[in-house]
Tab-separated table of C-alpha atoms and ligand atoms in Angstrom:
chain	number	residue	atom	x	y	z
A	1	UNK	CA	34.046	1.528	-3.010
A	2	UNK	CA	31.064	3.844	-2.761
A	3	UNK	CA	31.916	6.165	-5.540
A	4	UNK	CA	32.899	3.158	-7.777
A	5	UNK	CA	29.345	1.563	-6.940
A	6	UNK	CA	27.471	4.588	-7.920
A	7	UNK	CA	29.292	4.780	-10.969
A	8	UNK	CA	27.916	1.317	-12.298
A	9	UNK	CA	24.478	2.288	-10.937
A	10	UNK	CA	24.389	5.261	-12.772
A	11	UNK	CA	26.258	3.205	-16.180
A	12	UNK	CA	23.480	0.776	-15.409
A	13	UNK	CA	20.502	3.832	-15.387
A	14	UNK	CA	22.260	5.239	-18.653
A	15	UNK	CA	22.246	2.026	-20.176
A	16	UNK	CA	18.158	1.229	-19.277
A	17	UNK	CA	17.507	5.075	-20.745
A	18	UNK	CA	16.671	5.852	-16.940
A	19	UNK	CA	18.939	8.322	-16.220
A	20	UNK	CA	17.377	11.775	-15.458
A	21	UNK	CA	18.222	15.073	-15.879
A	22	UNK	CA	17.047	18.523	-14.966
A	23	UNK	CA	17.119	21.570	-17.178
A	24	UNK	CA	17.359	24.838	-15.945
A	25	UNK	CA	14.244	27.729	-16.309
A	26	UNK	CA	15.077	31.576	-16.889
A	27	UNK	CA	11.517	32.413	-16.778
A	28	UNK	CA	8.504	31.873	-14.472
A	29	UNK	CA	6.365	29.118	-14.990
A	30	UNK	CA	4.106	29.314	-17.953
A	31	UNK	CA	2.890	27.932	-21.076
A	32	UNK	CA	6.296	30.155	-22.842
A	33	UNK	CA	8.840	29.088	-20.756
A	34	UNK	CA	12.541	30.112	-21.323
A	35	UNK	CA	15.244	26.928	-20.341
A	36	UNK	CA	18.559	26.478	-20.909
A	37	UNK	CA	19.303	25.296	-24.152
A	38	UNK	CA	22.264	22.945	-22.428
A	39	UNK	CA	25.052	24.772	-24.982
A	40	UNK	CA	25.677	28.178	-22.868
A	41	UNK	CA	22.394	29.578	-24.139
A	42	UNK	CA	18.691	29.540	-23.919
A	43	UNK	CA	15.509	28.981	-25.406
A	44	UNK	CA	11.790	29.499	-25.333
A	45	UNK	CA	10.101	26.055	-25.370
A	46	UNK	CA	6.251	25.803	-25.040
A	47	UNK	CA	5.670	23.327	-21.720
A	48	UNK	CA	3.451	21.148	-21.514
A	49	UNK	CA	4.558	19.391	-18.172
A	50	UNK	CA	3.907	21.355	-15.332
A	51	UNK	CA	1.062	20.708	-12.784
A	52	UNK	CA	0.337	24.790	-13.059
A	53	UNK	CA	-3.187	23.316	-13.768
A	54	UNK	CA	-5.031	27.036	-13.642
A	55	UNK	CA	-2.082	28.817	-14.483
A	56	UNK	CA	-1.690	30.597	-10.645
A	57	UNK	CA	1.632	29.646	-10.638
A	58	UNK	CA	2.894	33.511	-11.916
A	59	UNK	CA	-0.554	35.433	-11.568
A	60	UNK	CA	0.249	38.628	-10.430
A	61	UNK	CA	-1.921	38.954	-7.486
A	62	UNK	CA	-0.769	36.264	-5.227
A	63	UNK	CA	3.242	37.031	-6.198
A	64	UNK	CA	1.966	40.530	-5.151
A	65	UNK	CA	0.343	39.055	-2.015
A	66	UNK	CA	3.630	37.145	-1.246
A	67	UNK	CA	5.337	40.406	-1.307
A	68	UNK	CA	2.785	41.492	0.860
A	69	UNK	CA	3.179	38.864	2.503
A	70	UNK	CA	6.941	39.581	3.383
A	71	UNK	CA	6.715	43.331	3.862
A	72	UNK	CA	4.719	42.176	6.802
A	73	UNK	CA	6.129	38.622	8.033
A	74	UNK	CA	9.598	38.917	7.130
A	75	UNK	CA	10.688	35.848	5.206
A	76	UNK	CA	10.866	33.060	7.367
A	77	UNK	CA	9.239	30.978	10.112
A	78	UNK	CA	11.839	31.244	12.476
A	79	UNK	CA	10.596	27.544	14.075
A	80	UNK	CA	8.637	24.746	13.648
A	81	UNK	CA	4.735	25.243	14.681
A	82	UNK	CA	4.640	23.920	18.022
A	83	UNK	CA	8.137	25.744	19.006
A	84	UNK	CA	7.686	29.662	17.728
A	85	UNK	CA	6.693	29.001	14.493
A	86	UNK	CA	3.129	28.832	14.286
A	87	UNK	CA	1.591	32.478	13.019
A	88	UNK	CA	-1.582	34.032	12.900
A	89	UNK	CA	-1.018	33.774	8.726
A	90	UNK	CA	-1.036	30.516	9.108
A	91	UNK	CA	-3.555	29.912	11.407
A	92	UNK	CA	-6.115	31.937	8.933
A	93	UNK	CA	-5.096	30.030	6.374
A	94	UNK	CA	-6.009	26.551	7.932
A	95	UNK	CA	-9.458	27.834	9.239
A	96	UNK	CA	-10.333	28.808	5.082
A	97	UNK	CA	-9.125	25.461	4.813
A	98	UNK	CA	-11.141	23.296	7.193
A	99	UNK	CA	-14.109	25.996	5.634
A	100	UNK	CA	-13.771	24.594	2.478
A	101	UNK	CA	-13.738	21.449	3.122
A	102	UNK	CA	-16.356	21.304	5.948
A	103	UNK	CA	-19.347	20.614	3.223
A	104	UNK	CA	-17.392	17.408	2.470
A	105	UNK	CA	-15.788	16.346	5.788
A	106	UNK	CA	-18.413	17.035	8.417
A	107	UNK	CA	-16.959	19.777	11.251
A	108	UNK	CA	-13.183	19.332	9.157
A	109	UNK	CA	-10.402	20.379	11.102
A	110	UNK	CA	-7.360	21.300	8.614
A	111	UNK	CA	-3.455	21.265	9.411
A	112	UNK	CA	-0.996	23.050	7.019
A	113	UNK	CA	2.116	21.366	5.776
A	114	UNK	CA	5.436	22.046	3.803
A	115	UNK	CA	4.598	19.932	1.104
A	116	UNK	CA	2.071	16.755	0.375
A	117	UNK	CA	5.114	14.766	0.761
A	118	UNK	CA	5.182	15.469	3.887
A	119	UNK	CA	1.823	15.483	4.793
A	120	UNK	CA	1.372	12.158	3.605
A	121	UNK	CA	4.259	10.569	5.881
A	122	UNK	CA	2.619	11.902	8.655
A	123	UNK	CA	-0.996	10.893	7.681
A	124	UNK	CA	0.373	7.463	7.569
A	125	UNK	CA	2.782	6.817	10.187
A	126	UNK	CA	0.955	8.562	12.608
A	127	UNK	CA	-2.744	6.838	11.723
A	128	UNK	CA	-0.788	3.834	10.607
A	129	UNK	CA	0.345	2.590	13.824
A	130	UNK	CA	0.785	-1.661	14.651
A	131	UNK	CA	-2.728	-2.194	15.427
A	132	UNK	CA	-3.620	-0.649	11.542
A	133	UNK	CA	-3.832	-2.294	8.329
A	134	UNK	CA	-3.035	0.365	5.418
A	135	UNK	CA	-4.762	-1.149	2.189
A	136	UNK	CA	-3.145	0.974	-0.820
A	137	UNK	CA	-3.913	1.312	-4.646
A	138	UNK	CA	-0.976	-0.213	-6.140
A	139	UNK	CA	-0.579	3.001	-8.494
A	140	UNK	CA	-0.444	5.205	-5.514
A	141	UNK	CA	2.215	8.242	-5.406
A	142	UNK	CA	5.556	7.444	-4.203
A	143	UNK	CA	4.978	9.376	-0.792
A	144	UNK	CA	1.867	7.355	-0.099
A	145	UNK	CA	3.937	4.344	-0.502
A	146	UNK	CA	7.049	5.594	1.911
A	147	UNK	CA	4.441	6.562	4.481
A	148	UNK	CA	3.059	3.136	3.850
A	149	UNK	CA	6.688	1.975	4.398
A	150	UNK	CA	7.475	3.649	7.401
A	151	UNK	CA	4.232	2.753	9.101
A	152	UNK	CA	4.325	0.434	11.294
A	153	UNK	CA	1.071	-1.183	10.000
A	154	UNK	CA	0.767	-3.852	7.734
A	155	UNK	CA	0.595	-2.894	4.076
A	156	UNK	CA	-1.293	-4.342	1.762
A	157	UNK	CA	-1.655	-3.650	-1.737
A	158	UNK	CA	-4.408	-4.042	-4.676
A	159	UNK	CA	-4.021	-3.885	-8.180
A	160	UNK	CA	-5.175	-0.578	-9.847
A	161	UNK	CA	-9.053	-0.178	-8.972
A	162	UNK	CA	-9.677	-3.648	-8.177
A	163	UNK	CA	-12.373	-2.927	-5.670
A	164	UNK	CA	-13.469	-6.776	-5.882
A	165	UNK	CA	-10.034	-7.796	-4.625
A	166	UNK	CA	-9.741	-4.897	-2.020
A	167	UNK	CA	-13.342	-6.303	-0.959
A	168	UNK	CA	-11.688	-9.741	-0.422
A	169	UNK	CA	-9.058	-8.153	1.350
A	170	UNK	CA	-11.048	-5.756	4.215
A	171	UNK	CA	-13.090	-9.119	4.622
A	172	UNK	CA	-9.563	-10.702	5.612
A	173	UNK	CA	-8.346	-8.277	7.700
A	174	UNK	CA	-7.953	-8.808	11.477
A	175	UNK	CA	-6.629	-5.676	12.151
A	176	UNK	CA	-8.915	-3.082	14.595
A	177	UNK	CA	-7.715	-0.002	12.564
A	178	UNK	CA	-8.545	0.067	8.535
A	179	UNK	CA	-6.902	2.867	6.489
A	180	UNK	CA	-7.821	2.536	2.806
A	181	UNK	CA	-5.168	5.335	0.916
A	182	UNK	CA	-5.804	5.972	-2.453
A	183	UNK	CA	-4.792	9.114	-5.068
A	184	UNK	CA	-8.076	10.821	-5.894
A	185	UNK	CA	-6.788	11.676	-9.758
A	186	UNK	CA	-3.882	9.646	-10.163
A	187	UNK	CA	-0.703	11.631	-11.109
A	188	UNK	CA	0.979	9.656	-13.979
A	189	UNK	CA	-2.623	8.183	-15.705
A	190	UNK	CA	-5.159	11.161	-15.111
A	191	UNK	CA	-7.715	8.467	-13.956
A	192	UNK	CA	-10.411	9.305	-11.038
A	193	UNK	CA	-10.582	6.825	-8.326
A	194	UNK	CA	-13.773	5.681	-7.680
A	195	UNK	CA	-14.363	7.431	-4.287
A	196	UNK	CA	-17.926	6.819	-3.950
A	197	UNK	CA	-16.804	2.788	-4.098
A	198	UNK	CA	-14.179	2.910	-2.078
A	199	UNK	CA	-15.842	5.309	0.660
A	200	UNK	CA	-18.804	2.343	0.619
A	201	UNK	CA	-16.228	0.050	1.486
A	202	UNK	CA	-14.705	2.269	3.982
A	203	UNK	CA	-18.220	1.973	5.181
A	204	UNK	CA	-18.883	-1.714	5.010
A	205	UNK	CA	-15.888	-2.859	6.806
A	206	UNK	CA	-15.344	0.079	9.490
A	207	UNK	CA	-12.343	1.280	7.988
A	208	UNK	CA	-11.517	4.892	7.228
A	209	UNK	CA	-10.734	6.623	3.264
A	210	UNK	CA	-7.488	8.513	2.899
A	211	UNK	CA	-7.665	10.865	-0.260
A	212	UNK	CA	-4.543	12.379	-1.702
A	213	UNK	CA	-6.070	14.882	-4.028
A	214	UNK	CA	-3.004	16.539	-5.149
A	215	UNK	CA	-4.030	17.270	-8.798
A	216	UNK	CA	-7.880	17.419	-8.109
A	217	UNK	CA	-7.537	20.075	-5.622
A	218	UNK	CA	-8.540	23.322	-7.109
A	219	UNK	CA	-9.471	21.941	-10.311
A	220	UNK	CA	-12.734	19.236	-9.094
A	221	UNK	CA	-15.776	20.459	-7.914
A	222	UNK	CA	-17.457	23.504	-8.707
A	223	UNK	CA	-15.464	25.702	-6.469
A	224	UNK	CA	-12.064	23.963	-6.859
A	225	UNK	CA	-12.766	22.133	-3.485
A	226	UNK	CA	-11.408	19.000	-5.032
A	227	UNK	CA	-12.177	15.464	-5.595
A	228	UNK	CA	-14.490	14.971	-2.798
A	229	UNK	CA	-17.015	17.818	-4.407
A	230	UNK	CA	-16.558	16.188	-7.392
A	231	UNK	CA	-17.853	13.336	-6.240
A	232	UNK	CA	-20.277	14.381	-4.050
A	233	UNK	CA	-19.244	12.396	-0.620
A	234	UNK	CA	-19.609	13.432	2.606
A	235	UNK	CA	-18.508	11.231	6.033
A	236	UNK	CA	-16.706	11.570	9.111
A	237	UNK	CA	-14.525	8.496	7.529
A	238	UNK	CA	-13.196	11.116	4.604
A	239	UNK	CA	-9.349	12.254	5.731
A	240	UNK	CA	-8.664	14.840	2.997
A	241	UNK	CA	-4.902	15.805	1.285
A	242	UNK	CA	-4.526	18.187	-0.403
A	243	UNK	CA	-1.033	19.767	-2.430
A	244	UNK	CA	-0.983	23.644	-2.379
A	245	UNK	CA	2.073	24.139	-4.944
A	246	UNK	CA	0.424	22.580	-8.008
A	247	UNK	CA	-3.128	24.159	-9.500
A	248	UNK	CA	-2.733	26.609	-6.034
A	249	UNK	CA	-0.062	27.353	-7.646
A	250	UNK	CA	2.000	28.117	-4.126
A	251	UNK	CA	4.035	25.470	-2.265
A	252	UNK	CA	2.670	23.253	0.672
A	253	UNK	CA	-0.046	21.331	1.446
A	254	UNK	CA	-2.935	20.724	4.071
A	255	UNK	CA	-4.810	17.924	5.791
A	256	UNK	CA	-8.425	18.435	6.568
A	257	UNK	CA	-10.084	15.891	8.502
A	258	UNK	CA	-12.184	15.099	11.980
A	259	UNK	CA	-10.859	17.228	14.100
A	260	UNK	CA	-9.108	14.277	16.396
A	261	UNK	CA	-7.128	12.730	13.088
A	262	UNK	CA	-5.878	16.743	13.196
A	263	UNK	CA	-4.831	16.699	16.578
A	264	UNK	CA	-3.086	13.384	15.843
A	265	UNK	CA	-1.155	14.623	13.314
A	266	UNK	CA	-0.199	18.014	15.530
A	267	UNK	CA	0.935	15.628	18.656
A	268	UNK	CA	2.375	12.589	16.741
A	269	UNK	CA	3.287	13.548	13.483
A	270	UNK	CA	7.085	13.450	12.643
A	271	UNK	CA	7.046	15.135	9.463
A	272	UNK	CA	5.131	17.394	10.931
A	273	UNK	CA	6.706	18.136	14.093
A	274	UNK	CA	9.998	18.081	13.489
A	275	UNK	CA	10.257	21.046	10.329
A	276	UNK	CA	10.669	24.877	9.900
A	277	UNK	CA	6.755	25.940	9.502
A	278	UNK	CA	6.500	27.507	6.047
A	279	UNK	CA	7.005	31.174	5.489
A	280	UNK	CA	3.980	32.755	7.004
A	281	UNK	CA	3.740	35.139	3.528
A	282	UNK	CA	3.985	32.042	1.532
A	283	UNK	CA	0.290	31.188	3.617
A	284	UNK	CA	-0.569	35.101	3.137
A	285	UNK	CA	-0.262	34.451	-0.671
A	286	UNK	CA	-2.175	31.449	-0.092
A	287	UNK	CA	-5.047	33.001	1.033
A	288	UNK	CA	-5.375	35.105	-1.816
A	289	UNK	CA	-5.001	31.877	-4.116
A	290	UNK	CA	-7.924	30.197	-2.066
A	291	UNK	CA	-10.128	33.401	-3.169
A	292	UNK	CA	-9.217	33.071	-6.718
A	293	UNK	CA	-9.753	29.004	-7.098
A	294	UNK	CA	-13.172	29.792	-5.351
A	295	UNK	CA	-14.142	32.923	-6.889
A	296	UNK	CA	-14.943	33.804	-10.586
A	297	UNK	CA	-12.071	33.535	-11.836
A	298	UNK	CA	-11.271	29.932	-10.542
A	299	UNK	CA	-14.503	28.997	-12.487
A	300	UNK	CA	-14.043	30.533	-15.517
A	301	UNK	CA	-10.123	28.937	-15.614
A	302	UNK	CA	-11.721	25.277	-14.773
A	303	UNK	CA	-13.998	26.072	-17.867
A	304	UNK	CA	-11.103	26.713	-19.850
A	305	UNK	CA	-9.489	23.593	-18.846
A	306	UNK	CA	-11.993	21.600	-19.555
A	307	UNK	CA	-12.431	22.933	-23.029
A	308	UNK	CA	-8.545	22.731	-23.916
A	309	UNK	CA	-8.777	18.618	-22.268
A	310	UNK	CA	-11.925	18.382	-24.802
A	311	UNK	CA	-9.632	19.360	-27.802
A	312	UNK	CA	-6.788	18.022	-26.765
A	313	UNK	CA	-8.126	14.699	-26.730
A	314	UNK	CA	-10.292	15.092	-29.961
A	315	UNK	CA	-7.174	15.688	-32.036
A	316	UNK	CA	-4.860	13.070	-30.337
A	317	UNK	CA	-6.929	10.570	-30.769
A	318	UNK	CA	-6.941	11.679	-34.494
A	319	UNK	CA	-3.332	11.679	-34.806
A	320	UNK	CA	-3.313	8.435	-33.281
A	321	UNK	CA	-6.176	6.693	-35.656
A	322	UNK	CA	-3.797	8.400	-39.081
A	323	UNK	CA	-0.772	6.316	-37.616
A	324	UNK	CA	-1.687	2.639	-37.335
A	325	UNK	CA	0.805	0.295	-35.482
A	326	UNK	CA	2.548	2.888	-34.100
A	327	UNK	CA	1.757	1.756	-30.556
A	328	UNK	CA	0.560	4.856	-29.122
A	329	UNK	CA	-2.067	5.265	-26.675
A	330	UNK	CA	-3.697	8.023	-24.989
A	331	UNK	CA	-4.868	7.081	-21.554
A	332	UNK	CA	-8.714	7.132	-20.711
A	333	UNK	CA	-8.545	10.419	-18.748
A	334	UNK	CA	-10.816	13.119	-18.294
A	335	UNK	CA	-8.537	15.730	-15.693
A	336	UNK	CA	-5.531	17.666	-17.363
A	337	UNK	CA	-3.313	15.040	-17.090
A	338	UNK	CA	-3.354	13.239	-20.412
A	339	UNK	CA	-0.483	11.097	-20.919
A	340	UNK	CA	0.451	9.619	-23.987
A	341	UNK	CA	1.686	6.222	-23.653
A	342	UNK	CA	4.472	4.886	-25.867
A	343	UNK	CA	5.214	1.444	-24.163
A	344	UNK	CA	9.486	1.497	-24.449
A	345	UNK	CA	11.606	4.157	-22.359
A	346	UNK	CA	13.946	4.749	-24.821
A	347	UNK	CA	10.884	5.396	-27.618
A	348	UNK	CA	9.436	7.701	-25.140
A	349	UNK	CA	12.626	9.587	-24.773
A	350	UNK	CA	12.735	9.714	-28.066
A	351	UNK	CA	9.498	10.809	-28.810
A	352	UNK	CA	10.285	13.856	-25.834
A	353	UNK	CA	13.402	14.912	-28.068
A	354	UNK	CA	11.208	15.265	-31.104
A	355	UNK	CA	9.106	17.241	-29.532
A	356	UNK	CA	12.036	19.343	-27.724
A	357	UNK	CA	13.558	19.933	-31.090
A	358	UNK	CA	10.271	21.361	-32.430
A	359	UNK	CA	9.984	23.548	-29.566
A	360	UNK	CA	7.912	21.381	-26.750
A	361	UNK	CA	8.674	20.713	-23.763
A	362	UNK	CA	6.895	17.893	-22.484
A	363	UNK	CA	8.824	15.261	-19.841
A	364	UNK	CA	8.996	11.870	-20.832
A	365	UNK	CA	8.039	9.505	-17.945
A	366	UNK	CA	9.993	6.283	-16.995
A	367	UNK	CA	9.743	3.200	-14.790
A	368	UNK	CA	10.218	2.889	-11.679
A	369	UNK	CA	7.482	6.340	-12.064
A	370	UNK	CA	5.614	4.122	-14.119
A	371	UNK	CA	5.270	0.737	-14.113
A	372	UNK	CA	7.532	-1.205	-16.843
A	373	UNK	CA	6.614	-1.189	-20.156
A	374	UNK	CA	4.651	1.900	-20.023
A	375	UNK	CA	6.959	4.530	-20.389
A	376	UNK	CA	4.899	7.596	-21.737
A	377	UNK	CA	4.647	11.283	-22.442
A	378	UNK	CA	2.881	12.851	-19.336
A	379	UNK	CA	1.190	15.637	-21.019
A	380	UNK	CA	-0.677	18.063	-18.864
A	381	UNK	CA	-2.686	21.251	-19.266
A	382	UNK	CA	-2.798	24.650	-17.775
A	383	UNK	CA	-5.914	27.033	-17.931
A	384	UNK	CA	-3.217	29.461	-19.564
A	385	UNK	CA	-2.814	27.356	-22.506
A	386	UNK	CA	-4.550	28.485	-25.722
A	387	UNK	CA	-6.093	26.016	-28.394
A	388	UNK	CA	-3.640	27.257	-31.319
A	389	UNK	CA	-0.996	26.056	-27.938
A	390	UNK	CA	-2.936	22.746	-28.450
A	391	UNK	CA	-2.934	22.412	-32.174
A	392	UNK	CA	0.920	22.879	-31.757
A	393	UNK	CA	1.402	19.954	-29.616
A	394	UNK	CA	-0.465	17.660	-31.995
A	395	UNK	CA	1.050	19.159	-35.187
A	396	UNK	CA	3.964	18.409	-33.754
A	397	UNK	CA	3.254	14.710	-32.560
A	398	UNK	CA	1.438	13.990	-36.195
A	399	UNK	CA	4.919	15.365	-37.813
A	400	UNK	CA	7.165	12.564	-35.784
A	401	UNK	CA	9.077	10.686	-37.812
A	402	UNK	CA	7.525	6.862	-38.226
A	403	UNK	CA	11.325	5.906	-36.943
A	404	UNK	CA	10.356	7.463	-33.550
A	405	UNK	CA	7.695	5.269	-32.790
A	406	UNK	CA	9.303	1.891	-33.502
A	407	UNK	CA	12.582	2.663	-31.105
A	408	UNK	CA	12.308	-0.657	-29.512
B	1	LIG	C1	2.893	15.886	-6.082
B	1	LIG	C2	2.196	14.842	-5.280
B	1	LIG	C3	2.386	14.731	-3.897
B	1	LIG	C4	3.423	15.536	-3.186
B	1	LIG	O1	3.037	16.855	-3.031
B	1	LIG	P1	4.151	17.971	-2.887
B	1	LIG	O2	3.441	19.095	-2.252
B	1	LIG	O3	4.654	18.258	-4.260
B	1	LIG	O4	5.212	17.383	-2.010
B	1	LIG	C5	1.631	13.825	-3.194
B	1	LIG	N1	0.743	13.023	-3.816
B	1	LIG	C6	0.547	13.079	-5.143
B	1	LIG	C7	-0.458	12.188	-5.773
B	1	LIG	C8	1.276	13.982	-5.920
B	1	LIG	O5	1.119	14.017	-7.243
């Protein structure tokens, strides 16, 4: 019964263009990235889907500090923090954190995590308890909504940046405990949420701002500290995510907050208590990657980025004006993440294999991801692209066949 079940589910998937697939990389991550061809072989495709946003993912220092990193910890944990786990690696790593973010979150606490996944099912089940109201942007990551899920507070959500309604809403609410939860940059539109606003309303109505900033972190502010820098907010009510294996280029993720939403998370949180603490070189090679975000060089690859989303966006937008009707449009973002919405999922997969068979690699993205009818290309930079990298990608999308477009 179960196997014949998941056989129509997955007929059903192939049928809707849903089903998904993973292809296999022979090379680090990087702009040139070698995959498996899916005939035996391989080939060198030039990505444009990662979330490698300053291109740390392979820099040589912090794989040599991970190395480091081992030579002295070994490889693993051994335990979760609060059994043996917790090192000395990782408890340097969470005092840069709370550093960082101190400017921001006034006398920040920070608490490391496997992954923002995880982080985020403890920030809200454990914050999120029957006496709470969680009020969530309804374009929110999927691990924002499960933690909403799994809360036992009452979830409520508003329509994408519809402050006026989540006004109405907070004004409703009989509920002693407010968590508003929002994605800072949001992860399949490239769109900033608009922190100050919501932070005011955090204010207004006693209620408290949870900001998952897992593709603003290191590439915001002027020292990579993130959305909140970018923004330039400061309160108590701030309760900070952020993702360590995307522009940190690492794995994991961190918390920073007043230091009492920390200790809640420590005694209460499941997802946190209940896991193998991260390699303590993996948080070794995270320090190093904190130095470099912050440092020079972090600056100088946030300039870069910024200059590749400039161009990027100049010449889409041409392509897009020399192909009327073609129902293409490029979403009104100004982070690396600059999706190029095609509307159908089977256009959009479409569109991904044109671009595969001219040597791009850039993932088509599908309901339930997105919401329906907006199927798109989720194109996203890395400070290690170059501008002739750029030009390729939009040669490439101006050379689609009209037939492409018009899948539907
Ligand atoms: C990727 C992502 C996460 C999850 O972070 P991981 O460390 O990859 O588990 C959480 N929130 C958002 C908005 C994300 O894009």
């Amino acid at each position: 019964m179960l196997l014949a079940h998941l056989t129509r589910r997955r007929l059903e998937r192939e049928a809707a263009a849903l089903l998904r697939r993973r292809r296999v990389a022979a090379s680090p991550c990087a702009p040139l990235q070698t995959v498996d061809d899916g005939r035996g072989g391989v080939r060198e495709l030039l990505n444009f889907g990662s979330n490698d946003y300053l291109g740390l993912a392979s820099h040589p220092d912090i794989a040599a500090a991970l190395a480091d990193g081992a030579r002295r910890w070994g490889a693993g944990s051994g335990a979760s923090h609060l059994v043996t786990g917790h090192s000395q690696a990782h408890a340097l790593l969470e005092g840069e954190l709370a550093r960082l973010l101190s400017p921001w979150v006034p006398d920040a606490g920070a608490l490391l995590f496997c992954s923002g996944f995880m982080a985020n099912l403890a920030l809200l089940t454990t914050l999120g308890a029957e006496q709470a109201a969680i009020f969530a942007d309804k374009l929110n990551h999927a691990s924002l909504v499960d933690g909403s899920l799994l809360a036992a507070a009452r979830m409520r959500r508003y329509p994408h940046g519809r402050l006026d309604l989540l006004d109405a809403m907070l004004r409703d609410c009989e509920q002693p405990i407010r968590l508003i939860v929002t994605d800072a940059v949001f992860s399949m539109d490239g769109d900033i949420a608009p922190l100050a606003e919501l932070l005011a309303l955090a204010e207004r109505h006693d209620a408290w701002l949870i900001v998952d900033d897992a593709h603003g972190f290191g590439v915001l502010g002027a020292n990579g500290e993130g959305a909140l820098a970018h923004c330039g907010l400061r309160s108590e009510r701030l309760i900070y995510m952020g993702t360590l294996g995307k522009a940190a280029g690492v794995a994991g993720a961190f918390v920073a907050a007043h230091p009492l939403v920390v200790d809640a998370l420590l005694q209460g949180g499941r997802s946190y208590i209940y896991t193998t603490a991260m390699p303590p070189a993996l948080a070794h090679a995270l320090g190093v990657s904190l130095a470099l975000i912050s440092g020079g060089e972090g600056a100088a690859r946030r300039e870069k980025l910024a200059a590749l989303t400039a161009a990027l966006r100049a010449r889409l937008s041409d392509v897009i004006a020399r192909r009327p009707g073609c129902g293409w449009r490029l979403a009104d973002s100004a982070t690396p993440i600059q999706p190029l919405i095609v509307g159908d999922n089977a256009a959009a997969l479409a569109l991904a294999a044109a671009l595969d068979a001219a040597g791009l690699w850039v993932p088509a993205i599908r309901p339930p991801t997105v919401p329906a009818n907006t199927a798109r290309l989720r194109i996203t930079l890395s400070a290690a692209h170059t501008l002739s990298d750029v030009e390729r990608l939009c040669d490439a999308l101006a050379a689609c066949r009209p037939e492409v477009d018009r899948h539907a």
